[in-house]
Structure formats: structure tokens, C-alpha cells
Short mmCIF file of C-alpha atoms in Angstrom, two decimals:
data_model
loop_
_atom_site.label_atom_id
_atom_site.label_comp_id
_atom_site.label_asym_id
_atom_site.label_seq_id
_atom_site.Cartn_x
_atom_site.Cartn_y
_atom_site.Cartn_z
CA UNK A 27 110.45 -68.91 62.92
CA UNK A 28 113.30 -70.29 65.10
CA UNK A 29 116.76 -69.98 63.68
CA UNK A 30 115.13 -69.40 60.38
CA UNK A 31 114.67 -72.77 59.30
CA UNK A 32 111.81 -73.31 57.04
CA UNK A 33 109.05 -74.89 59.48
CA UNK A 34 106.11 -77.11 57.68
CA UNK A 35 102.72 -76.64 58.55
CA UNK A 36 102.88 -79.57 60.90
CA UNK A 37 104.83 -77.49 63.14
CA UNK A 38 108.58 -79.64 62.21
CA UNK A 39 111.40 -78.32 60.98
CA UNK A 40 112.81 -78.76 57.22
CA UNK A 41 116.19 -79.76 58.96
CA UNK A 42 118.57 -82.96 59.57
CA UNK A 43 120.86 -83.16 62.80
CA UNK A 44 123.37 -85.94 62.47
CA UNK A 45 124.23 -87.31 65.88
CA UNK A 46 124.29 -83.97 67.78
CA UNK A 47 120.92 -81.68 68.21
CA UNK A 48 121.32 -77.92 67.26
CA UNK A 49 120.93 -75.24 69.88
CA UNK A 50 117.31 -75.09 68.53
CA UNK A 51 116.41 -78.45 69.29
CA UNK A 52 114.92 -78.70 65.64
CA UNK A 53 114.99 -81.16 63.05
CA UNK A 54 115.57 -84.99 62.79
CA UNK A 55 118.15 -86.40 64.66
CA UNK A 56 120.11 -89.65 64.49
CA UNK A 57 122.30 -90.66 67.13
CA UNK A 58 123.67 -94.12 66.52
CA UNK A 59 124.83 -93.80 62.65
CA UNK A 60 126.29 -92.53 59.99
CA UNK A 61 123.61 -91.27 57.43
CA UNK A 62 124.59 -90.35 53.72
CA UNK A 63 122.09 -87.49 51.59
CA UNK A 64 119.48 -89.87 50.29
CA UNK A 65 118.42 -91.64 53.83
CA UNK A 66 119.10 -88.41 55.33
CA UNK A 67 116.89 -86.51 52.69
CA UNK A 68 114.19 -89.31 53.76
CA UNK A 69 114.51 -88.98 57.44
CA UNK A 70 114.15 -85.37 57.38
CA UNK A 71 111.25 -85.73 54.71
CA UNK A 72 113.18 -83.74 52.08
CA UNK A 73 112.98 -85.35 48.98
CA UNK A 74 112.25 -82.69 46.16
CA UNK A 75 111.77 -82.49 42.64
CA UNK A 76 112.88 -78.87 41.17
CA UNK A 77 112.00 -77.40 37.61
CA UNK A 78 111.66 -74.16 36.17
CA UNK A 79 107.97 -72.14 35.27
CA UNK A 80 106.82 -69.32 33.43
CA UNK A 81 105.79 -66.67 36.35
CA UNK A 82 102.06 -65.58 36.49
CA UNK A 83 99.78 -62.76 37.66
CA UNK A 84 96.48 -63.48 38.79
CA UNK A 85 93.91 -61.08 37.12
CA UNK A 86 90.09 -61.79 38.01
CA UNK A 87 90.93 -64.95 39.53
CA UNK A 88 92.83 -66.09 36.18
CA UNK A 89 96.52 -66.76 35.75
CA UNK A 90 98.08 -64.84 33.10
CA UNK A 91 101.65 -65.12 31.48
CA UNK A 92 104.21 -62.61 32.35
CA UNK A 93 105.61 -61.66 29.02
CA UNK A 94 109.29 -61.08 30.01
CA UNK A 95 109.57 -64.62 29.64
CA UNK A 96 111.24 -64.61 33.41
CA UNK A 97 111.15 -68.24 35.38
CA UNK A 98 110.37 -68.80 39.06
CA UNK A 99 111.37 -72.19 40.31
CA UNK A 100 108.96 -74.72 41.27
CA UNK A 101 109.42 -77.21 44.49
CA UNK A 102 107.88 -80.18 44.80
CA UNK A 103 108.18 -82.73 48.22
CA UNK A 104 108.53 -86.20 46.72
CA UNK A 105 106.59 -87.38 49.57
CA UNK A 106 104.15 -84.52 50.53
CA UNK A 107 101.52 -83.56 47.52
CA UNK A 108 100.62 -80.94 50.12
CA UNK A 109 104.56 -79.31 49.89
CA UNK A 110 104.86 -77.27 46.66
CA UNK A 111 106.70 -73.94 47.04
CA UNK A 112 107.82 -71.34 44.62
CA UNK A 113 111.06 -69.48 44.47
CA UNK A 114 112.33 -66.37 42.66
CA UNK A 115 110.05 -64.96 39.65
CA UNK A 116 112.89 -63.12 37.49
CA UNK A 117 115.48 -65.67 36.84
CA UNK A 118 116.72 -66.49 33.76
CA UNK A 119 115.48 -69.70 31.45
CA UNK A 120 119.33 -70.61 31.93
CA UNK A 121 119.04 -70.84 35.55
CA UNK A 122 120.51 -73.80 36.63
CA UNK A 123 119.11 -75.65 40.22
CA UNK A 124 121.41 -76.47 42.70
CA UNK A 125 119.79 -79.02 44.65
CA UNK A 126 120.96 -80.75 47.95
CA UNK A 127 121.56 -83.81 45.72
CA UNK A 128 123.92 -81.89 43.51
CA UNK A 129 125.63 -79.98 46.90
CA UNK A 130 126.07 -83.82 48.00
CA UNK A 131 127.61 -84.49 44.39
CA UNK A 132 130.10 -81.69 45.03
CA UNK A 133 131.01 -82.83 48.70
CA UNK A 134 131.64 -85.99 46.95
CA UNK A 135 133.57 -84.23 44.47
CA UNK A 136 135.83 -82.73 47.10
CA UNK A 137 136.70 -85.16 49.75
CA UNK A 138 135.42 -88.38 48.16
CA UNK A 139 132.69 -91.02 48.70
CA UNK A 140 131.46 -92.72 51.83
CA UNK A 141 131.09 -89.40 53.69
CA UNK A 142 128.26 -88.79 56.02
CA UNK A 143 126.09 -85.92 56.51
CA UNK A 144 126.79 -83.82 59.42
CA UNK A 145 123.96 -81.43 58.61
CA UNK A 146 121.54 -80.10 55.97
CA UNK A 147 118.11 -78.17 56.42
CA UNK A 148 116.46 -75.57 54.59
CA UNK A 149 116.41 -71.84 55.52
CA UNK A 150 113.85 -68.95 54.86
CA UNK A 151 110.81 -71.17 54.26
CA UNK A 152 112.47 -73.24 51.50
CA UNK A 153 114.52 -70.08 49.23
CA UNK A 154 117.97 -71.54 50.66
CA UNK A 155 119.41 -74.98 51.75
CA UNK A 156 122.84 -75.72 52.90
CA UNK A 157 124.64 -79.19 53.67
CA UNK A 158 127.67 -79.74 56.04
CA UNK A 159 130.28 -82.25 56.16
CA UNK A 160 132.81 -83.27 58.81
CA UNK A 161 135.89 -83.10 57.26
CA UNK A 162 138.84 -85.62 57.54
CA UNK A 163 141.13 -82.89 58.53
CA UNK A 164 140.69 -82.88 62.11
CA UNK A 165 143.61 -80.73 63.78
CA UNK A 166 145.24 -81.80 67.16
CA UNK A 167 143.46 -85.32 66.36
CA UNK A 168 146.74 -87.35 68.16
CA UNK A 169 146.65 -84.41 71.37
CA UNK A 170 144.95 -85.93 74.51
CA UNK A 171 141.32 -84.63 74.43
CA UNK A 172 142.12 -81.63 72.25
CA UNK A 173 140.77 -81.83 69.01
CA UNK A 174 139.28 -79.00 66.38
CA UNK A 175 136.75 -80.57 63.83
CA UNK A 176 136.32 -78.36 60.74
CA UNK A 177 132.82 -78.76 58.73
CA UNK A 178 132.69 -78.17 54.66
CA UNK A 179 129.82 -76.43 53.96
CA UNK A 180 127.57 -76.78 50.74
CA UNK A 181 124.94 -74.04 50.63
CA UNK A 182 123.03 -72.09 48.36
CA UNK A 183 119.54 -70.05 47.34
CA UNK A 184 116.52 -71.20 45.34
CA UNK A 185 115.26 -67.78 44.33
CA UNK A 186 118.66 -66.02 42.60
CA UNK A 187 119.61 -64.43 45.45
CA UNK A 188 122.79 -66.25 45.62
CA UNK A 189 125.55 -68.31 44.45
CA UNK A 190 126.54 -71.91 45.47
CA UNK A 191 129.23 -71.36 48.56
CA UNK A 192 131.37 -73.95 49.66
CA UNK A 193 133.43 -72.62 53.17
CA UNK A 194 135.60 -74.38 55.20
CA UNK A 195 135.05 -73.29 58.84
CA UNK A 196 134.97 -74.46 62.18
CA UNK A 197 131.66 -73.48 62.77
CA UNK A 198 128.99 -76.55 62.32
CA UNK A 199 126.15 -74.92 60.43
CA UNK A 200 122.60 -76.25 61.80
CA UNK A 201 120.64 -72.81 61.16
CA UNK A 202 120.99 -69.29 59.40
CA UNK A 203 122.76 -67.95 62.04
CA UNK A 204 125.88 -70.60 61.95
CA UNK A 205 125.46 -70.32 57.98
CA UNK A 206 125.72 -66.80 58.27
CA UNK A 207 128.91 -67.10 60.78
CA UNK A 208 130.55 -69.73 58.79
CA UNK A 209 130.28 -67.75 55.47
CA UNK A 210 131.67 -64.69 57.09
CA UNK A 211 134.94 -66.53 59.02
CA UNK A 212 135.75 -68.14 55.41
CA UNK A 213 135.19 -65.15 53.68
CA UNK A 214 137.49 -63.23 56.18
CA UNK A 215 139.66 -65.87 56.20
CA UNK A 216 139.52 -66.30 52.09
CA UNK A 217 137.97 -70.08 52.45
CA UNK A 218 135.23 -69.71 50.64
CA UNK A 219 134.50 -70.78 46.79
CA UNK A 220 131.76 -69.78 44.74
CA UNK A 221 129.94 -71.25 41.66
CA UNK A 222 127.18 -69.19 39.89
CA UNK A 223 123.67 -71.02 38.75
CA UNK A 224 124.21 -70.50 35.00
CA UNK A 225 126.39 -73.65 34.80
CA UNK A 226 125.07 -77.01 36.66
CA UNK A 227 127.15 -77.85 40.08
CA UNK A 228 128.68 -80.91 38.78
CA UNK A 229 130.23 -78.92 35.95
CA UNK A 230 132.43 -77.05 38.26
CA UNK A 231 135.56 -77.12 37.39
CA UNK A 232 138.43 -79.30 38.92
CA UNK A 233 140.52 -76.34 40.13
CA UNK A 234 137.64 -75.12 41.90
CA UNK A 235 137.39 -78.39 43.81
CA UNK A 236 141.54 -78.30 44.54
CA UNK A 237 140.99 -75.22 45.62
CA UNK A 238 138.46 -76.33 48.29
CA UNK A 239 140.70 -79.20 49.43
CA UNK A 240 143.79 -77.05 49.54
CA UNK A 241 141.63 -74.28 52.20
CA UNK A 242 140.98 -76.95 54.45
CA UNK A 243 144.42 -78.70 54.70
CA UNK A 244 145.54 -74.90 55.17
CA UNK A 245 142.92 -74.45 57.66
CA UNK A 246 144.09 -77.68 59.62
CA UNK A 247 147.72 -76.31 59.26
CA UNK A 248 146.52 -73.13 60.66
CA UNK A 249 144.86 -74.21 63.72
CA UNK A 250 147.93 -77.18 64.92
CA UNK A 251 150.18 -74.27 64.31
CA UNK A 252 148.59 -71.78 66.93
CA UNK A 253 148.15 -75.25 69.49
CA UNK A 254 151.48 -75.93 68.83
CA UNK A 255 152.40 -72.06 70.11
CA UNK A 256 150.28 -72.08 73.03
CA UNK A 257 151.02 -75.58 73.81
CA UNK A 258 154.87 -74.51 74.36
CA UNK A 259 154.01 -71.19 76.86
CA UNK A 260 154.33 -71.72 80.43
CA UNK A 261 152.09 -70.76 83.32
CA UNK A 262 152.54 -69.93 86.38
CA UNK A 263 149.26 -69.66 88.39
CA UNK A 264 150.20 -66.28 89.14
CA UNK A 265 150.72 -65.80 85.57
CA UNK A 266 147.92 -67.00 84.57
CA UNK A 267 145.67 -65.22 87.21
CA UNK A 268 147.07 -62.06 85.58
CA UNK A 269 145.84 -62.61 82.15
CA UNK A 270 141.84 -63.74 83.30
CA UNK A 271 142.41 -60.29 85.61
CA UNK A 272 143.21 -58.02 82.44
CA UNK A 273 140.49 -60.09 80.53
CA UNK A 274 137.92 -59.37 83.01
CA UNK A 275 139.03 -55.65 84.59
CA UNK A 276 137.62 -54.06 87.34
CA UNK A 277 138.91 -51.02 88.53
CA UNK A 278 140.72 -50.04 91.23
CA UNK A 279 138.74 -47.79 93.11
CA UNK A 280 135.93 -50.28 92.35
CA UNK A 281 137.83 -52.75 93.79
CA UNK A 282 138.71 -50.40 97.03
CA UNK A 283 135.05 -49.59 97.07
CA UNK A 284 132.61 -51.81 100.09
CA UNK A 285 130.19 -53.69 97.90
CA UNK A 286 126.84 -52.33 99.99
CA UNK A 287 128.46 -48.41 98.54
CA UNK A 288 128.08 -49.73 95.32
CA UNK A 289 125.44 -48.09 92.94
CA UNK A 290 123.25 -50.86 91.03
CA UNK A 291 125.53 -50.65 87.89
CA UNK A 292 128.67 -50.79 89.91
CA UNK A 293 127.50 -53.95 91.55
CA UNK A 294 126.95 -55.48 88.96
CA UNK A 295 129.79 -54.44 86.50
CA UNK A 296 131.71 -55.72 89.53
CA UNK A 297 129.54 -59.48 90.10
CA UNK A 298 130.08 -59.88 86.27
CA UNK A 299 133.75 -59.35 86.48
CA UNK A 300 134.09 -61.49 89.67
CA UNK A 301 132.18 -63.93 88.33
CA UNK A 302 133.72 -64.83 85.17
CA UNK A 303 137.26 -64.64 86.48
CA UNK A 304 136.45 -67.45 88.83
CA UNK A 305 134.11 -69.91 85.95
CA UNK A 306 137.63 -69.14 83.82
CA UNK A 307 140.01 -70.13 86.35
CA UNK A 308 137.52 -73.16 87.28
CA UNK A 309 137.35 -74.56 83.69
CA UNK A 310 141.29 -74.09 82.97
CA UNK A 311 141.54 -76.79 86.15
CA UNK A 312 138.31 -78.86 85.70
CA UNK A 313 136.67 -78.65 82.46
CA UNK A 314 135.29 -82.16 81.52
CA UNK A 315 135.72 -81.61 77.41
CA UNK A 316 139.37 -81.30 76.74
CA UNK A 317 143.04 -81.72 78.56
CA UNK A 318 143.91 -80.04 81.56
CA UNK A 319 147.57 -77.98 81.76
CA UNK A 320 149.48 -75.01 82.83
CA UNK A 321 150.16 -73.50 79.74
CA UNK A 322 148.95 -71.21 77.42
CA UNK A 323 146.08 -73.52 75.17
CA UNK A 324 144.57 -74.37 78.39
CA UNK A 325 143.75 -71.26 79.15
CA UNK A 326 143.38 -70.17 75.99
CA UNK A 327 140.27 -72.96 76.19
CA UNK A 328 139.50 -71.49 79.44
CA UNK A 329 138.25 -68.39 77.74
CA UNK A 330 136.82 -69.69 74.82
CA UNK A 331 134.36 -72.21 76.71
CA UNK A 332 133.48 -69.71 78.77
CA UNK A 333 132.87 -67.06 76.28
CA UNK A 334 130.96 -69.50 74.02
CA UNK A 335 128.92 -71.27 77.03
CA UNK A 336 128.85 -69.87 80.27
CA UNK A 337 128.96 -66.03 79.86
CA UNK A 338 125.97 -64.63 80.58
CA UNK A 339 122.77 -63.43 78.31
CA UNK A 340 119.84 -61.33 78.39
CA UNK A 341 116.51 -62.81 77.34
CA UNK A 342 114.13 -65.60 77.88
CA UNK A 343 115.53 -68.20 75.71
CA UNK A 344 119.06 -68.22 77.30
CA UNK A 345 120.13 -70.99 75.24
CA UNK A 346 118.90 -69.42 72.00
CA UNK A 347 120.40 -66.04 72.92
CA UNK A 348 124.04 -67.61 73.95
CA UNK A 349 124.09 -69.45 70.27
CA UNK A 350 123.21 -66.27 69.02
CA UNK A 351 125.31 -64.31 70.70
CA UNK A 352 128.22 -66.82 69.67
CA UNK A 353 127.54 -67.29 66.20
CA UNK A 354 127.53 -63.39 65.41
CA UNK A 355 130.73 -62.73 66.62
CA UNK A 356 129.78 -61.02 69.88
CA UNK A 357 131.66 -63.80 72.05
CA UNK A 358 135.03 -63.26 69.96
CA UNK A 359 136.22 -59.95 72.22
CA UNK A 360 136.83 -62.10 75.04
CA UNK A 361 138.76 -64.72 73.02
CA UNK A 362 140.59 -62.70 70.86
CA UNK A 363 142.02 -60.39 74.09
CA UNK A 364 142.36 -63.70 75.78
CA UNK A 365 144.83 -64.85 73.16
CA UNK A 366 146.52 -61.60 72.44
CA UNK A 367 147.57 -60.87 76.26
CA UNK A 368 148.82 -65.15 76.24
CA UNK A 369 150.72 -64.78 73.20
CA UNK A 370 152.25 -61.19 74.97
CA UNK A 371 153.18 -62.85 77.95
#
């Protein structure tokens, strides 16, 4: 099941994909428009009704009660008679739903109406569903071709297995990879709020939406800072050859060594190295996706387009493994050294 999205029988994803595609290519996607939840719900043939049910065994080919009174909730597509699912089996009576409707309501909560869906799918064959939302708090919005977007993220699980998040990342979720990776960097970073199912979503509280607002205006505040730092350190292009050197090291006797001497893993520990210290020093110059300049950003953007989209991956699906290999955290060594020997110099 690619990127864990819950995939109908029809062979389509349970997914939406405002403007931009995902990685997996899944889902409905609208280029030309802002959507809001209920045509994007429709698009991406996502309209459910939710209620609670008794939970039953089958004995002899007849249903029969559980007598722990325990609840499993019920799914129903709106527009598919064919689409009923069933989540859970030991929740409460008291368990509340948290549909996409009422992760919308809480967006709307938050920032306000009028916003437009940036994503929203469903993920491990219906049990959890998440929502994401550009937020207004762009940083480096006024900067010449350098600009952050951060996402607000709505998700939670069907079958008790979890709360109702809301995160404030950079990371736009369209699978359960991102979802995982944008949990975990607001987590880390303590941008993450939580509401349990034994209360309904709208009933959160109004300090729990302040709180939300106040992450991402710190997050914004976070981000211009460090641009505002790298912005303001000058590089030579000796300089800078020197950091994308101790990024990518190969040693010296490697270096001494004549490439036909090599042994298979020395050539290619040595290619690698090679290799990514010139697509590095190409992109600082002539990247087409964000300003150009001898300082300490640039090349700080250098790394991190690199890292995210260039470095190289094992597998068949190169494209899959890269996302993956992004998402999880496996691309941030190369950034974070990146930015610790910039900040050094």
C-alpha cells in the first residue's frame, strides 16, 4: 500500500492533493483553485457518516453481542454503499469521533475562515485521517525568492489508538510518512497540541487554540531569525569550498591514491564524495527555486536541496525512496553539519 494511504478497491487513493501532487503521485489533485473541506471531501470522494456499534462475534455464521458493552466505530461513504469500514472494537460508549469535518472546524477555530485545504487523506485503510493547512505565517515572505511555508496539521485515529494532534511544522503532510515526520519535528520542537476523544473537537478549549496560534508565530520567528543569521555571514568562494569539503570528506591518502588503485568501495566512497561537492557548489550558483548569494543561507540551501533532492538512493522507486529517506530524518546529517560548520565559520 503506497505511503500507507488507505487505497479503495478501485485501485485510487483515499487522498486530496491541493495544487501540488505528493511524491506518490496519489490522490485527487486540483491545480487551478483554492478548495475548502466540503468540495474537497467531494473531489476526493470522502464524504462519511461516523457512529458508534455494539462489537460482535460471529458464532455459526450468527452475530452475537459482546457483553462488555465495548463500541467499534462504524464508517459509512456518503457516496459509496459499497464503502463501510469498521474501526476499533474496545472503545468506550463515550468515545467521541473526530471527523475531518470537525479537524476542518478546529483549523477554522485556529486561524479563521476562508482557508483552503492544502491536504487531507486517510491512512491505514481508513483507522486515521489527517488534514493540512497552509498557514498565513510564511517566514522570509518579503526576501527575493526565499520563502519557508509552514503547514498546520489536523490529524487523528478512528480506532482509539490516538489522540487528535494539531503540529505546526514545515513539513507538508500528504502520507504517513510526512505525518509521521511532522508529528515528530513538533513534538521535538514542543509544537504539538493534543485533545483526547472523550470530549467532542469543537469543545476544545480556547487556550488550547492560543496555544496553537502562539507555536506557529514562534515557529515563523524561529525560522526569519536563523535567515536573518546566515543572511549576514560572508563567503568567500574559498570559504565556502571549505565547508562543502568538510561536509563531504574524503581522505587524504584517498585523495593521493590513482583512481584505477582504488578497491570497489574506495571508488565509490570517493565518486559519492566528488560528486556531491560539485551538485552543492552547482546549486549554491544556479539553483532555479530560490535567490542566489555569497553568504551563508545560500549555501546553507545548497545543502539542504541537495540533501532533500539530489543525494543519491538505493532502490527501484528512487523517487519513493528519496521522500522516504527525507521524511525520516535520514537527510538531516548533511544539513545539520552543513549549518553547524557555517555558523562556526
Amino acid at each position: 500500500m503506497p505511503a500507507n494511504l488507505e487505497i479503495r478497491e478501485d485501485g485510487t487513493a483515499a487522498a486530496f492533493m491541493g495544487r501540488t501532487p505528493g511524491w506518490h503521485g496519489l490522490g485527487v489533485v486540483v491545480e487551478d483553485q483554492d478548495l475548502g473541506i466540503e468540495e474537497a471531501l467531494l473531489l476526493a470522494r470522502m464524504r462519511y457518516e461516523f457512529s458508534l456499534t455494539p462489537t460482535y462475534v460471529v458464532v455459526d455464521g450468527t452475530p452475537v453481542e459482546m457483553t462488555n458493552g465495548k463500541q467499534a466505530v462504524l464508517r459509512r461513504n456518503l457516496d459509496d454503499d459499497n464503502d463501510i469500514r469498521a474501526f476499533g472494537g474496545a472503545l468506550s460508549d463515550r468515545y467521541k469521533v473526530h471527523t475531518l469535518l470537525d479537524q476542518w472546524g478546529w483549523i477554522e477555530d485556529i486561524i479563521g475562515e476562508g482557508a483552503s485545504v492544502e491536504t487531507l487523506g486517510n491512512l491505514n485503510d481508513g483507522a486515521s485521517s489527517f488534514v493540512t493547512v497552509k498557514l498565513p505565517q510564511s517566514a522570509l515572505a518579503e526576501t527575493d525568492n526565499d520563502q519557508v511555508s509552514m503547514y498546520l496539521t489536523v490529524s487523528t485515529a478512528h480506532d482509539g489508538s490516538a489522540s487528535t494532534k494539531a503540529s505546526v511544522s514545515a513539513v507538508r503532510v500528504v502520507c504517513s510518512n510526512t505525518l509521521g515526520a511532522a508529528e515528530t519535528q513538533a513534538k521535538n520542537n514542543n509544537r504539538q497540541v493534543s485533545v483526547r476523544h472523550n470530549i467532542e473537537l469543537r469543545e476544545a478549549s480556547k487556550d488550547t487554540v492560543q496555544k496553537v496560534l502562539r507555536l506557529a508565530d514562534e515557529r515563523a520567528e524561529e525560522v526569519t531569525a536563523l535567515y536573518s543569521t546566515l543572511k549576514a555571514i560572508d563567503l568567500s568562494q574559498e570559504d565556502s569550498q571549505a565547508i562543502i569539503n568538510s561536509v563531504f570528506y574524503i581522505p587524504e591518502d584517498l585523495r593521493k591514491m590513482n583512481y584505477d588503485d582504488m578497491t570497489t568501495g574506495q571508488k565509490r566512497q570517493f565518486s559519492l564524495a566528488t560528486n556531491a561537492r560539485t551538485e552543492v557548489e552547482s546549486l549554491q550558483i544556479l539553483s532555479p527555486y530560490r535567490a542566489h548569494g555569497n553568504d551563508g543561507w545560500s549555501l546553507y540551501q545548497a545543502f539542504v536541496e541537495y540533501a532533500d533532492y539530489y543525494a543519491p538512493v538505493k532502490g527501484k522507486d528512487m523517487d519513493a525512496r528519496r521522500a522516504e529517506r527525507v521524511l525520516m530524518g535520514k537527510a538531516d546529517e548533511v544539513k545539520n553539519k552543513a549549518l553547524d560548520l557555517i555558523l562556526a565559520g
